[in-house]
Every structure is written in C-alpha cells, then in structure tokens.
Coordinates of C-alpha atoms in Angstrom, one line a residue:
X9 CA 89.4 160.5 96.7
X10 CA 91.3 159.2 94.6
X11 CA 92.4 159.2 90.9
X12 CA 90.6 155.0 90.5
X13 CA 87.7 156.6 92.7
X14 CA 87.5 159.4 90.6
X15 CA 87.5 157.3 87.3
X16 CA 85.5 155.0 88.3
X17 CA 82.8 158.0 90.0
X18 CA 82.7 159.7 86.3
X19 CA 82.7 155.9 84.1
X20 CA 80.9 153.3 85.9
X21 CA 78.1 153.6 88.7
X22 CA 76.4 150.7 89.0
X23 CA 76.7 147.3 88.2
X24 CA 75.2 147.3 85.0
X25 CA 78.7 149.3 84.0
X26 CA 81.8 147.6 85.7
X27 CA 85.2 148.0 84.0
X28 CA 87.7 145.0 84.1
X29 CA 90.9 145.9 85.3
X30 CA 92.8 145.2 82.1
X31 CA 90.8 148.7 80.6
X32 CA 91.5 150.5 84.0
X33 CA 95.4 149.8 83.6
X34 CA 95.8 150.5 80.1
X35 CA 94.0 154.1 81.3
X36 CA 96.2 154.8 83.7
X37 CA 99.8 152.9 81.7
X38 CA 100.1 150.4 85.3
X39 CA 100.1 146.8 85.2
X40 CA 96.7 145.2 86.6
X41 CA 98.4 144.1 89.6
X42 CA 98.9 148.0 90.3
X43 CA 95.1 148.2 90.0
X44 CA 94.8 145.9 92.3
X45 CA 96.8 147.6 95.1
X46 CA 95.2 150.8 93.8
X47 CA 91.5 148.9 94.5
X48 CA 92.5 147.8 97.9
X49 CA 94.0 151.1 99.2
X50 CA 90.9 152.6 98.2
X51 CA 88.7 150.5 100.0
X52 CA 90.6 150.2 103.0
X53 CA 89.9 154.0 103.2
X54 CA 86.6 153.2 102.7
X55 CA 86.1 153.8 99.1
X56 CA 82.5 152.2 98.1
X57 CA 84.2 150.4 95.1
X58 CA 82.5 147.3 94.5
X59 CA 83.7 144.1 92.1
X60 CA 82.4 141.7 89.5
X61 CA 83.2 138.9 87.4
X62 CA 83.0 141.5 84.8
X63 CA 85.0 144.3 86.8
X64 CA 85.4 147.0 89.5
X65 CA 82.6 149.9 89.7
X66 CA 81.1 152.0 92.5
X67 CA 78.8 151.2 94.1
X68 CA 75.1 152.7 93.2
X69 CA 73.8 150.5 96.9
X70 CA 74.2 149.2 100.2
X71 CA 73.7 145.0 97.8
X72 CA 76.4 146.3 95.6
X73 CA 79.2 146.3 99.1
X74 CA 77.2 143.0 100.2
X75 CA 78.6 141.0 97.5
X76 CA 81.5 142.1 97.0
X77 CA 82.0 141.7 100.6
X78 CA 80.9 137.8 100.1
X79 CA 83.0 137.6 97.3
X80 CA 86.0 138.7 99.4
X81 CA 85.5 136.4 101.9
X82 CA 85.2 133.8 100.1
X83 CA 88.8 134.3 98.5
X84 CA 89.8 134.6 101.9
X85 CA 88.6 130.5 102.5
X86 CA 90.2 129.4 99.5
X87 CA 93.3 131.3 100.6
X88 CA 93.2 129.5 103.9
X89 CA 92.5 126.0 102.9
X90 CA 95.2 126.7 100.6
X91 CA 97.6 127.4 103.6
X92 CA 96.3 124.3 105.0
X93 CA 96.9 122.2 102.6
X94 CA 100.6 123.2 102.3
X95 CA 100.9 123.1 106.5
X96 CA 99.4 119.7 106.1
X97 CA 102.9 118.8 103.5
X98 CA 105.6 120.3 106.2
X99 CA 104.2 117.8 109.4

C-alpha cells in the first residue's frame, strides 16, 4: 500500500467523503498532476481507489469501482475521437 492509499484508507471511505486532488497535493507538497500518476500507479496495482466529480476516495463497494470504471472509459472515447479528429486533419 501505498502512502495516497494509506491517506486516503485513514481520510475518506466512501463516497460521501472524496478529497479533490488540489487538498491531496497540497498534503503531500506535489503538484496535482503528481496525484494523478500517484492515483494511477495505485490502481494499476489494484488499489480500490475510486473517483468523483468531487474527488478521489476508496472505495466502501463493488458500485463505487463500477463508476469510476464508467467514468474512465468514457475519457477513454473522448480521447479517441479526439485522435480521430486530428488523423482526420493529416489525410
């Protein structure tokens, strides 16, 4: 585990409690796009931390991975129509 794991294990379960990743990088003195990196090398260890609007928390259930899954993938589509879009300038 950890040290965003283990922050996020003892401050936010749930998500009634998410913290936005400008708190979580003024706790740890890193930009938010280190929180980022720190998020996603956590879960691709398989670290149950799950994402808001409002946030990053753990997740308290099995609904909690669900949508942030969704949420995930649907960055993923925007991403790739994005791609598109530019391919679509260079033919």
């Amino acid at each position: 585990m950890d040290v965003i794991e283990k922050y996020l294990r003892e401050n936010s379960i749930g998500r009634a409690k998410p913290i936005c990743s400008r708190k979580l990088a003024a706790v740890f003195g890193v930009p938010t796009t280190t929180i980022r990196h720190m998020i996603n090398k956590e879960r691709t260890c398989g670290s149950p931390i799950a994402s808001c609007q409002s946030g990053y928390y753990l997740a308290s259930d099995r609904e909690d991975i669900v949508g942030t899954i969704q949420s995930l993938r649907g960055h993923i589509h925007k991403m790739e129509s994005a791609i598109a879009g530019l391919e679509s300038y260079l033919n």
